[in-house]
Coordinates of C-alpha atoms and ligand atoms in Angstrom, one line a residue:
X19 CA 37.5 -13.1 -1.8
X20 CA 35.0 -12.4 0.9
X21 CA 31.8 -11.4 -0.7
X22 CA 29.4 -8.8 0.6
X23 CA 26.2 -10.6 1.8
X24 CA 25.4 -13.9 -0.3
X25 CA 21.6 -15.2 0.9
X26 CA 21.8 -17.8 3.4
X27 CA 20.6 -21.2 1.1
X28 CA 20.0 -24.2 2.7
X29 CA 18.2 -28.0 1.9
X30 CA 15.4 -25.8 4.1
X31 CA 14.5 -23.3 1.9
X32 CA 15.0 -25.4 -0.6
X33 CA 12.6 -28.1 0.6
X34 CA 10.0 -25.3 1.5
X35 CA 10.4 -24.1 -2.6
X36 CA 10.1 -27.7 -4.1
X37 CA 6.7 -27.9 -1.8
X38 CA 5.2 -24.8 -3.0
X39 CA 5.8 -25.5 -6.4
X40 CA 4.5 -29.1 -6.5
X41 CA 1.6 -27.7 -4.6
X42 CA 0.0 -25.9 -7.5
X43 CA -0.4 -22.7 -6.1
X44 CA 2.8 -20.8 -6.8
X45 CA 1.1 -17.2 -7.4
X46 CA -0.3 -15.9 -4.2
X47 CA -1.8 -18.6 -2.3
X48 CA -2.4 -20.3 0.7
X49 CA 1.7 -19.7 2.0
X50 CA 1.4 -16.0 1.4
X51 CA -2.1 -15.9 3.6
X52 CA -0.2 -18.3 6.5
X53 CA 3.3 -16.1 6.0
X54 CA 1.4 -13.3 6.6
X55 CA -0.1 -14.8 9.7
X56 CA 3.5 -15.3 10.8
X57 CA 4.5 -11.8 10.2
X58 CA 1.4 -10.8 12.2
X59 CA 2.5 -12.3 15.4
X60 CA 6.2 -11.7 14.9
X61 CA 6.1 -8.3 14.9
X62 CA 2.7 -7.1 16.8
X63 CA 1.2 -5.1 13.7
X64 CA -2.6 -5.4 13.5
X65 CA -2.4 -7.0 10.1
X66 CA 0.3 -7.7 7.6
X67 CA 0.0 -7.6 4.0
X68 CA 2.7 -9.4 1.6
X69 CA 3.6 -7.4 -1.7
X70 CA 6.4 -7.9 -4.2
X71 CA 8.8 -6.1 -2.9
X72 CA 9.5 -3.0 -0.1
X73 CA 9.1 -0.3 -3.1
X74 CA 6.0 -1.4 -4.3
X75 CA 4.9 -1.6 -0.6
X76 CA 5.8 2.2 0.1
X77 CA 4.3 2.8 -3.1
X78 CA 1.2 0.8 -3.0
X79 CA 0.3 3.1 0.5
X80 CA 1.6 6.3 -0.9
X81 CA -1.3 5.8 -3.4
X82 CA -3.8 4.3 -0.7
X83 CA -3.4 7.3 1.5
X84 CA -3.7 9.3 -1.7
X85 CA -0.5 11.2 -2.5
X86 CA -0.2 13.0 -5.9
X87 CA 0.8 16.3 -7.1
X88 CA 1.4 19.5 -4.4
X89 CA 2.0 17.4 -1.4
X90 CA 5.2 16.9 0.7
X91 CA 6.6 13.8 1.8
X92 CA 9.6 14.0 4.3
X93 CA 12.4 11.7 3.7
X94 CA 16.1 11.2 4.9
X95 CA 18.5 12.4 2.8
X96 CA 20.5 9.4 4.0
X97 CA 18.6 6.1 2.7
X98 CA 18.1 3.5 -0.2
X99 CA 17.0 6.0 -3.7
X100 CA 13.7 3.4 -3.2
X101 CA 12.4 5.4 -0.2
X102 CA 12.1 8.9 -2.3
X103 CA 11.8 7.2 -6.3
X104 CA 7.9 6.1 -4.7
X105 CA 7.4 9.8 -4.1
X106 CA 8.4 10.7 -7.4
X107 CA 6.4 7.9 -8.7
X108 CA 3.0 9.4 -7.4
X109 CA 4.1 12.6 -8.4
X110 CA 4.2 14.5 -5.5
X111 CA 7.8 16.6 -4.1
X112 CA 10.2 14.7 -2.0
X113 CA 11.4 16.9 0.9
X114 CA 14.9 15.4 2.3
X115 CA 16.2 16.1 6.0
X116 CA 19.4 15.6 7.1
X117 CA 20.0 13.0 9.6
X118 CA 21.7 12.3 13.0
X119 CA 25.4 10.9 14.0
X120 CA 23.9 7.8 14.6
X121 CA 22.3 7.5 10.5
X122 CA 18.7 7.7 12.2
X123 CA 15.9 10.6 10.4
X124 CA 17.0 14.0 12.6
X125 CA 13.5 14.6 14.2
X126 CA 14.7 18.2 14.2
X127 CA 15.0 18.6 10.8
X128 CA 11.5 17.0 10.1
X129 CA 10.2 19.4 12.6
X130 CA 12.0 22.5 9.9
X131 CA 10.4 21.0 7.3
X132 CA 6.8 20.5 7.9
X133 CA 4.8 22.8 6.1
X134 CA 1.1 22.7 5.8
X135 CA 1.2 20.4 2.3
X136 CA 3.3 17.5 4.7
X137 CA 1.3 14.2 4.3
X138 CA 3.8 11.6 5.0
X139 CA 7.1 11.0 6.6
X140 CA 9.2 8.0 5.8
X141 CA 11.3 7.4 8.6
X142 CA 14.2 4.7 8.0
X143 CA 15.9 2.4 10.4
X144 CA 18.9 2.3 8.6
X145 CA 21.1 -0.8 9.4
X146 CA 18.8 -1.8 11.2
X147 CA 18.5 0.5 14.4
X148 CA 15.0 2.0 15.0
X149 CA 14.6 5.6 14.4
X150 CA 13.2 7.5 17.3
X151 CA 9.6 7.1 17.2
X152 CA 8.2 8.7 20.6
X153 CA 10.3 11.8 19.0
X154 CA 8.5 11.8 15.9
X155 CA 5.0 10.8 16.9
X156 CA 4.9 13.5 19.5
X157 CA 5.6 15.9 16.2
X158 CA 3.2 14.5 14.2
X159 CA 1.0 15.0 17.3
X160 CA 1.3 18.1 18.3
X161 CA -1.3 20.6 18.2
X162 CA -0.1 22.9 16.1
X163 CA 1.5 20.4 13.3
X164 CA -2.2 19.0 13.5
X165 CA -3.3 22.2 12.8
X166 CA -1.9 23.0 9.7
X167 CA -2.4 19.6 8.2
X168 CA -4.7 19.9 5.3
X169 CA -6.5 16.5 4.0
X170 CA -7.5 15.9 0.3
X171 CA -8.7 12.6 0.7
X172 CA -10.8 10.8 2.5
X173 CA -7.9 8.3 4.2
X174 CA -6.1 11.7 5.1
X175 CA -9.6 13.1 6.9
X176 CA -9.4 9.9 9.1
X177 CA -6.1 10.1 9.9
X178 CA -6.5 14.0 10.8
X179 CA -2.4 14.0 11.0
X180 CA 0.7 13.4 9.1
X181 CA 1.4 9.8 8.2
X182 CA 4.2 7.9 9.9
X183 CA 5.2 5.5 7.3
X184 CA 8.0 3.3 8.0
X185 CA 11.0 2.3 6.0
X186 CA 11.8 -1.4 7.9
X187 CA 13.4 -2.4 4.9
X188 CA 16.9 -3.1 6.9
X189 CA 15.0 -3.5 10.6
X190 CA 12.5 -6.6 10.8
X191 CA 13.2 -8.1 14.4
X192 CA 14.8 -4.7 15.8
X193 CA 13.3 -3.5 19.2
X194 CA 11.8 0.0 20.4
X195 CA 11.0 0.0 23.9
X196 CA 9.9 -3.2 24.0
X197 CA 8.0 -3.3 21.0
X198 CA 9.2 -5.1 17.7
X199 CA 9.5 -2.9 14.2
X200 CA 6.1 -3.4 12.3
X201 CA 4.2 -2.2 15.1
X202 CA 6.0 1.0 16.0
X203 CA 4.2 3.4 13.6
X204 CA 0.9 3.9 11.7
X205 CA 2.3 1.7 8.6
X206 CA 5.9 -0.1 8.3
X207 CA 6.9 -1.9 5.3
X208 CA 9.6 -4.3 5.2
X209 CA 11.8 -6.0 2.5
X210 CA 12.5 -9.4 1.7
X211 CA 14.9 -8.4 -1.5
X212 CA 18.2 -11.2 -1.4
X213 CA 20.3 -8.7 0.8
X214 CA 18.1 -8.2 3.8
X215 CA 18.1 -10.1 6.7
X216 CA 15.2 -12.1 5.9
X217 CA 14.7 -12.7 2.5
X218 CA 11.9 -14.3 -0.2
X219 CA 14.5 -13.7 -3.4
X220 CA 12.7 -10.4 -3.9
X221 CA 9.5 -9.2 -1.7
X222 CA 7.8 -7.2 1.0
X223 CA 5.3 -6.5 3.3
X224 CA 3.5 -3.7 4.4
X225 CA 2.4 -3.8 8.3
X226 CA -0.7 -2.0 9.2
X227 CA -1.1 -0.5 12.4
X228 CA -3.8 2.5 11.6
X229 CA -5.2 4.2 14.6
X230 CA -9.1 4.5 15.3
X231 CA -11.3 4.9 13.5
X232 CA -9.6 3.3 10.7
X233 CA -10.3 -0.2 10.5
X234 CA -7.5 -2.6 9.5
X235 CA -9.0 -5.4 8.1
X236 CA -10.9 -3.4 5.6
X237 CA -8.0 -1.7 4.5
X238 CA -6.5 -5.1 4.0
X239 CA -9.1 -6.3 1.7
X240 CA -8.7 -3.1 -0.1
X241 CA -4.9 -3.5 -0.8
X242 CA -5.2 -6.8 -1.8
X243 CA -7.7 -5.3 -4.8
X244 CA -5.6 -2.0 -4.8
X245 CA -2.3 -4.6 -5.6
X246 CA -4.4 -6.8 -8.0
X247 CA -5.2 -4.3 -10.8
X248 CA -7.9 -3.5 -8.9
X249 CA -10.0 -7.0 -9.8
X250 CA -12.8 -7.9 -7.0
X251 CA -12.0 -11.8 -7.1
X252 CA -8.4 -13.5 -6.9
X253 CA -7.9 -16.9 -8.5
X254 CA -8.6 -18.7 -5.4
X255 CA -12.7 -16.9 -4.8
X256 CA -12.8 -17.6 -8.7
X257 CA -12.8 -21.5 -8.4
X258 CA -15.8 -21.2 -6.7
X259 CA -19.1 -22.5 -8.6
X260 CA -20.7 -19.2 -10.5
X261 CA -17.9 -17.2 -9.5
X262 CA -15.7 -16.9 -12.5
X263 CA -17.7 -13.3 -12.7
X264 CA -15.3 -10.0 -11.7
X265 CA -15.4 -6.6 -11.6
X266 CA -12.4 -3.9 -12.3
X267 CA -13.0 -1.2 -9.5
X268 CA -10.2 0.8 -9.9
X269 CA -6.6 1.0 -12.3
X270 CA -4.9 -1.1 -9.6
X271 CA -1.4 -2.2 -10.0
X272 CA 0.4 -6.0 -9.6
X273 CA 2.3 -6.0 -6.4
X274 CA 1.0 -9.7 -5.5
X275 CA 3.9 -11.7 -3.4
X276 CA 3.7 -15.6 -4.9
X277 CA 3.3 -19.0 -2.6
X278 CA 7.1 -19.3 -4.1
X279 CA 8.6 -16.4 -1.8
X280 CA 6.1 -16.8 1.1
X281 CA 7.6 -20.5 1.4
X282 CA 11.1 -19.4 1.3
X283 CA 9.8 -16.1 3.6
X284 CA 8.3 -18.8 6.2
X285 CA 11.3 -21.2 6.4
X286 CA 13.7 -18.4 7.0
X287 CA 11.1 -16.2 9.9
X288 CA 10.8 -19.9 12.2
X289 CA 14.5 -19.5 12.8
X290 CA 15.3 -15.7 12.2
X291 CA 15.3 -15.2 16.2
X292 CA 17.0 -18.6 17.5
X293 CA 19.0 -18.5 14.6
X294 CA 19.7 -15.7 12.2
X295 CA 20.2 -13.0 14.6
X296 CA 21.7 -14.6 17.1
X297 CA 24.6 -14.9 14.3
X298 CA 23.9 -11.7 13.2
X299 CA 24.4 -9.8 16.8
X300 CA 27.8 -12.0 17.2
X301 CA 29.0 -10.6 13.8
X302 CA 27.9 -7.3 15.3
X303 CA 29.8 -7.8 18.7
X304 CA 33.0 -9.3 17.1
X305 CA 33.6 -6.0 15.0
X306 CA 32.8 -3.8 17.5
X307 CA 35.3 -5.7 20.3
X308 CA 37.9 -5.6 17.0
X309 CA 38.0 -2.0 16.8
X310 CA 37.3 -0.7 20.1
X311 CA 40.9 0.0 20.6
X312 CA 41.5 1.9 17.4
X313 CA 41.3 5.6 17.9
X314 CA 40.5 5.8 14.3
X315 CA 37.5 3.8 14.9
X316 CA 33.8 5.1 14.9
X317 CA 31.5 2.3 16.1
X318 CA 27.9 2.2 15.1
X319 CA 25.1 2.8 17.7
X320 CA 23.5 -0.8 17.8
X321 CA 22.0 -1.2 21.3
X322 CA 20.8 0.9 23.6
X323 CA 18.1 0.8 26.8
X324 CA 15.3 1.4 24.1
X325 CA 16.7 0.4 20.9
X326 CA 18.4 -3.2 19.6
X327 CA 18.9 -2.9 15.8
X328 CA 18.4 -6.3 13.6
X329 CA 22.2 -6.2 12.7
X330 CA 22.0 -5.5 9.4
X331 CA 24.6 -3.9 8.3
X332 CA 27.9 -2.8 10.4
X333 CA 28.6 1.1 9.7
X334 CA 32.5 1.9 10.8
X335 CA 33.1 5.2 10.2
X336 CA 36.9 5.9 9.8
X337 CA 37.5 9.8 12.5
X338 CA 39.3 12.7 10.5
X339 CA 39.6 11.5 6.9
X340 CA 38.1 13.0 3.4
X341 CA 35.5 11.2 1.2
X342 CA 39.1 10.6 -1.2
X343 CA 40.8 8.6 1.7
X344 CA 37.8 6.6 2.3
X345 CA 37.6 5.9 -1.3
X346 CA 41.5 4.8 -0.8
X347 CA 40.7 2.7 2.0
X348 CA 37.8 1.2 0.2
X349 CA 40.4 0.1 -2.8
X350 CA 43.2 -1.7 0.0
X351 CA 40.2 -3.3 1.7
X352 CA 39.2 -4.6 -1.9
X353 CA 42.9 -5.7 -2.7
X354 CA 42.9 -7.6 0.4
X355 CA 40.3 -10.0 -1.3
X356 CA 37.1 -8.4 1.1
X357 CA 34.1 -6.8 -0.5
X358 CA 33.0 -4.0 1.5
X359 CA 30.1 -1.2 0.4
X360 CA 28.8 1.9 1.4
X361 CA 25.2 2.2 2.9
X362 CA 24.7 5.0 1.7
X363 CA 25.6 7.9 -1.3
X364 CA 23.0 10.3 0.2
X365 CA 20.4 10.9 -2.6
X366 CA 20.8 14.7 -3.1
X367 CA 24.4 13.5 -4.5
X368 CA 23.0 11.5 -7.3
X369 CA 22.1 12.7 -10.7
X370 CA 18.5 12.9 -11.0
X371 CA 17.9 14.5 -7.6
X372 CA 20.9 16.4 -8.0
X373 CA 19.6 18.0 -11.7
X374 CA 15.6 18.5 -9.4
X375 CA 17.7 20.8 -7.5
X376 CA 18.4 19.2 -4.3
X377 CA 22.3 20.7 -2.7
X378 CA 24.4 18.4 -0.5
X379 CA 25.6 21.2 2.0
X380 CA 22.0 21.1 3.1
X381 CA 22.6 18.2 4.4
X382 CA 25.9 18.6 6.4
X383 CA 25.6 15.7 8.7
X384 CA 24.4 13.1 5.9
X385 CA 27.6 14.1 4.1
X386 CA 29.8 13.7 7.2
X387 CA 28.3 10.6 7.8
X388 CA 28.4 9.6 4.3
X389 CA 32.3 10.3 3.6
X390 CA 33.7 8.7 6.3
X391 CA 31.9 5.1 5.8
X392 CA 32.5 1.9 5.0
X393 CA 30.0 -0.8 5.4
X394 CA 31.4 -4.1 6.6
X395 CA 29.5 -7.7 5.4
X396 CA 27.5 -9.5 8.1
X397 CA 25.8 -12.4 7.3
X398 CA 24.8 -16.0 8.3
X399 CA 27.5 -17.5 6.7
X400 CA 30.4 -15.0 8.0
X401 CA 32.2 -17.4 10.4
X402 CA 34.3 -15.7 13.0
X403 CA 37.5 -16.5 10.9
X404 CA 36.2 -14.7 8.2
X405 CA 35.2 -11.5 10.1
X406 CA 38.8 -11.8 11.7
X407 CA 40.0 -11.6 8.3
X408 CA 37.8 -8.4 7.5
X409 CA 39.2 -6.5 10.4
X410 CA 42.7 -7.5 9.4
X411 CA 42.0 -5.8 5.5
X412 CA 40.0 -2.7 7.3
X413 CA 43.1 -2.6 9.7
X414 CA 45.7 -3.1 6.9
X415 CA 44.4 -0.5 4.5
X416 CA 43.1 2.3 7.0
X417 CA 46.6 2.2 8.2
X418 CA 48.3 2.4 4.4
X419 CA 46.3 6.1 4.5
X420 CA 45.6 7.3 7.6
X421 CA 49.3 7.6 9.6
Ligands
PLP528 C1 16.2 -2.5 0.0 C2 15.6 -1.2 0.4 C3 14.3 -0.8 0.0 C4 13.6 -1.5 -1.1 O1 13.3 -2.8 -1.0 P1 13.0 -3.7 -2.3 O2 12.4 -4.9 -1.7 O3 14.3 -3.9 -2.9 O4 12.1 -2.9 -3.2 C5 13.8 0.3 0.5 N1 14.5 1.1 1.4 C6 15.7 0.7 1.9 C7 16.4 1.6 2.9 C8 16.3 -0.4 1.3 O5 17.6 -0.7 1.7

């Protein structure tokens, strides 16, 4: 059997975890401050703050830019449910859009759906291919979207706008005209969680790129007491001689990463470039060379003049077949010993946000998308015998049901 994406283990990583925990420090430490250093210069964000996972990331700045009850936060139909649960976590009303052919947030759509209680869009670079971001920051822009936005707090004065918050979860090391996710929009968070590209076991970090006349650093002192039940001094300040004293300045919550994950996190960013992706883009070009001759093929957008994706995930879509067949493929690609998934049910099709209301024909495009998918493994380990082997299955059983 081929399996879907085991984490790429190594005597590295391992090494990097044996050192963290004989150091002492295996809460948040010294390796998260340096990881986040790394992450800094890797993606050319202002400042980069490590949390325990990409939810509690979206989460932790939902609540820093203030989001609660009566406000609006735009999100694709067509992502992880971790993107809109945060929403529903701070209470306030997820508004879904439906997205493009190529899986990316439809900047039309947002444009329909901004009313004056929009706060926050999360954009997501599914698979790994940047959304369009000079699309949606001229939006958010514009005079009359300006206009109408109405701020409750005092983050949301400053800003003046709507928020561009980032769902990198699938896209650390992808390319936007030139410039690297993490310092495309105001904030980006990204996920370490065992299936992404780069992984810590389970983690995340939020990127902060706030405009004037917000300033960056502070906002990353206040996190780190925002994602620290609100406590003044960490362990490391409290060593110091008549500093054991702390105050509580706020309910805070416990989204610390620990020295454990920034270790692993560190070992796995010095060779994600040279290494990771470079494996990662062949995976990438092998399936698409594979299939290029198969009219029943429908190849993923993955580079463009402006836009490289990180590889994530490969999204075939199968032309002129019904949700059933691709659910028939799906079991011959199975019974040829591959695992393959699907990235993803859109969110208005599960219970929950079915039951709040939410219809799938709004979202005609997401469904399309949706029904016709199957996503195919890439990862480190996938040599090209093995991705051979996935083409023969995909081949194989698309062929049993589509004649
Ligand atoms: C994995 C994922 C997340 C959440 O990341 P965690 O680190 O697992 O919390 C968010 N959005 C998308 C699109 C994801 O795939």
């Amino acid at each position: 059997m081929i399996p879907f994406s085991p984490p790429r283990m190594d005597k590295k990583i391992a090494d990097a975890v044996v050192e963290a925990l004989y150091s002492g420090w295996i809460t948040t430490g010294p390796r998260t401050k340096q990881f986040e250093k790394m992450l800094t210069a890797y993606g050319g964000q202002k400042v980069t703050f490590c949390v325990s996972s990409g939810s509690a990331g979206l989460e932790l700045m939902l609540r820093w830019f203030g989001i609660g009850k009566g406000d609006e936060v735009i999100v694709p139909a067509y992502t992880y449910c971790a993107t809109a649960n945060v929403v529903v976590h701070c209470g306030a009303t997820v508004v879904f859009v439906d997205v493009g052919k190529d899986f990316d947030i439809a900047v039309d759509a947002i444009e329909k759906a901004i009313t004056p209680h929009t706060k926050v869009i999360i954009p997501v670079d599914i698979a790994g291919f940047p959304c369009d971001y000079d699309a949606i920051h001229a939006l958010v822009q514009r005079v009359d979207i300006r206009e109408q936005f109405r701020p409750a707090t005092r983050e949301q004065e400053l800003m003046g706008r709507i928020l561009v918050l980032s769902d990198a979860a699938h896209s650390i090391g992808g390319w936007y005209n030139g410039k690297r996710t993490g310092s495309l929009t105001d904030l980006t968070v990204y996920s370490f969680h065992a299936v992404k590209n780069l992984t810590t076991a389970e983690g995340g970090a939020v990127c902060i790129n706030l405009p004037l006349p917000f300033d960056n650093d502070a906002i990353y002192k206040e996190l780190y007491i925002k994602s620290l039940h609100g406590q003044t001094k960490d362990a490391l300040a409290k060593t110091q001689i008549g500093n054991w004293r702390y105050d509580i300045v706020e309910p805070g919550y416990k989204y610390n990463m620990t020295d454990i994950q920034a270790a692993m996190g560190m070992a796995e960013l010095e060779r994600y470039d040279s290494d990771m992706l470079v494996r990662r883009k062949a995976i990438f070009d092998r399936y698409a060379e594979a299939f290029f001759s198969y009219s029943w093929a429908q190849l993923p957008l993955y580079e463009t003049s402006t836009r490289v994706s990180s590889y994530h995930v490969f999204l075939l879509r199968i032309n002129g077949i019904t949700e059933e067949q691709r659910d028939e493929i799906i079991r011959g690609i199975f019974i040829r010993e591959v695992a393959v998934n699907v990235h993803f049910v859109p969110l208005p099709m599960m219970t929950y946000y079915k039951d709040a209301g939410y219809r799938m024909p709004d979202y005609p495009v997401s469904y399309d998308n949706y029904s016709r998918e199957i996503t195919l493994p890439v990862y480190y380990d996938l040599t090209d015998e093995m991705v051979d082997e996935v083409v023969r299955a995909v081949v194989g059983a698309v062929e049993e049901v589509v004649r």
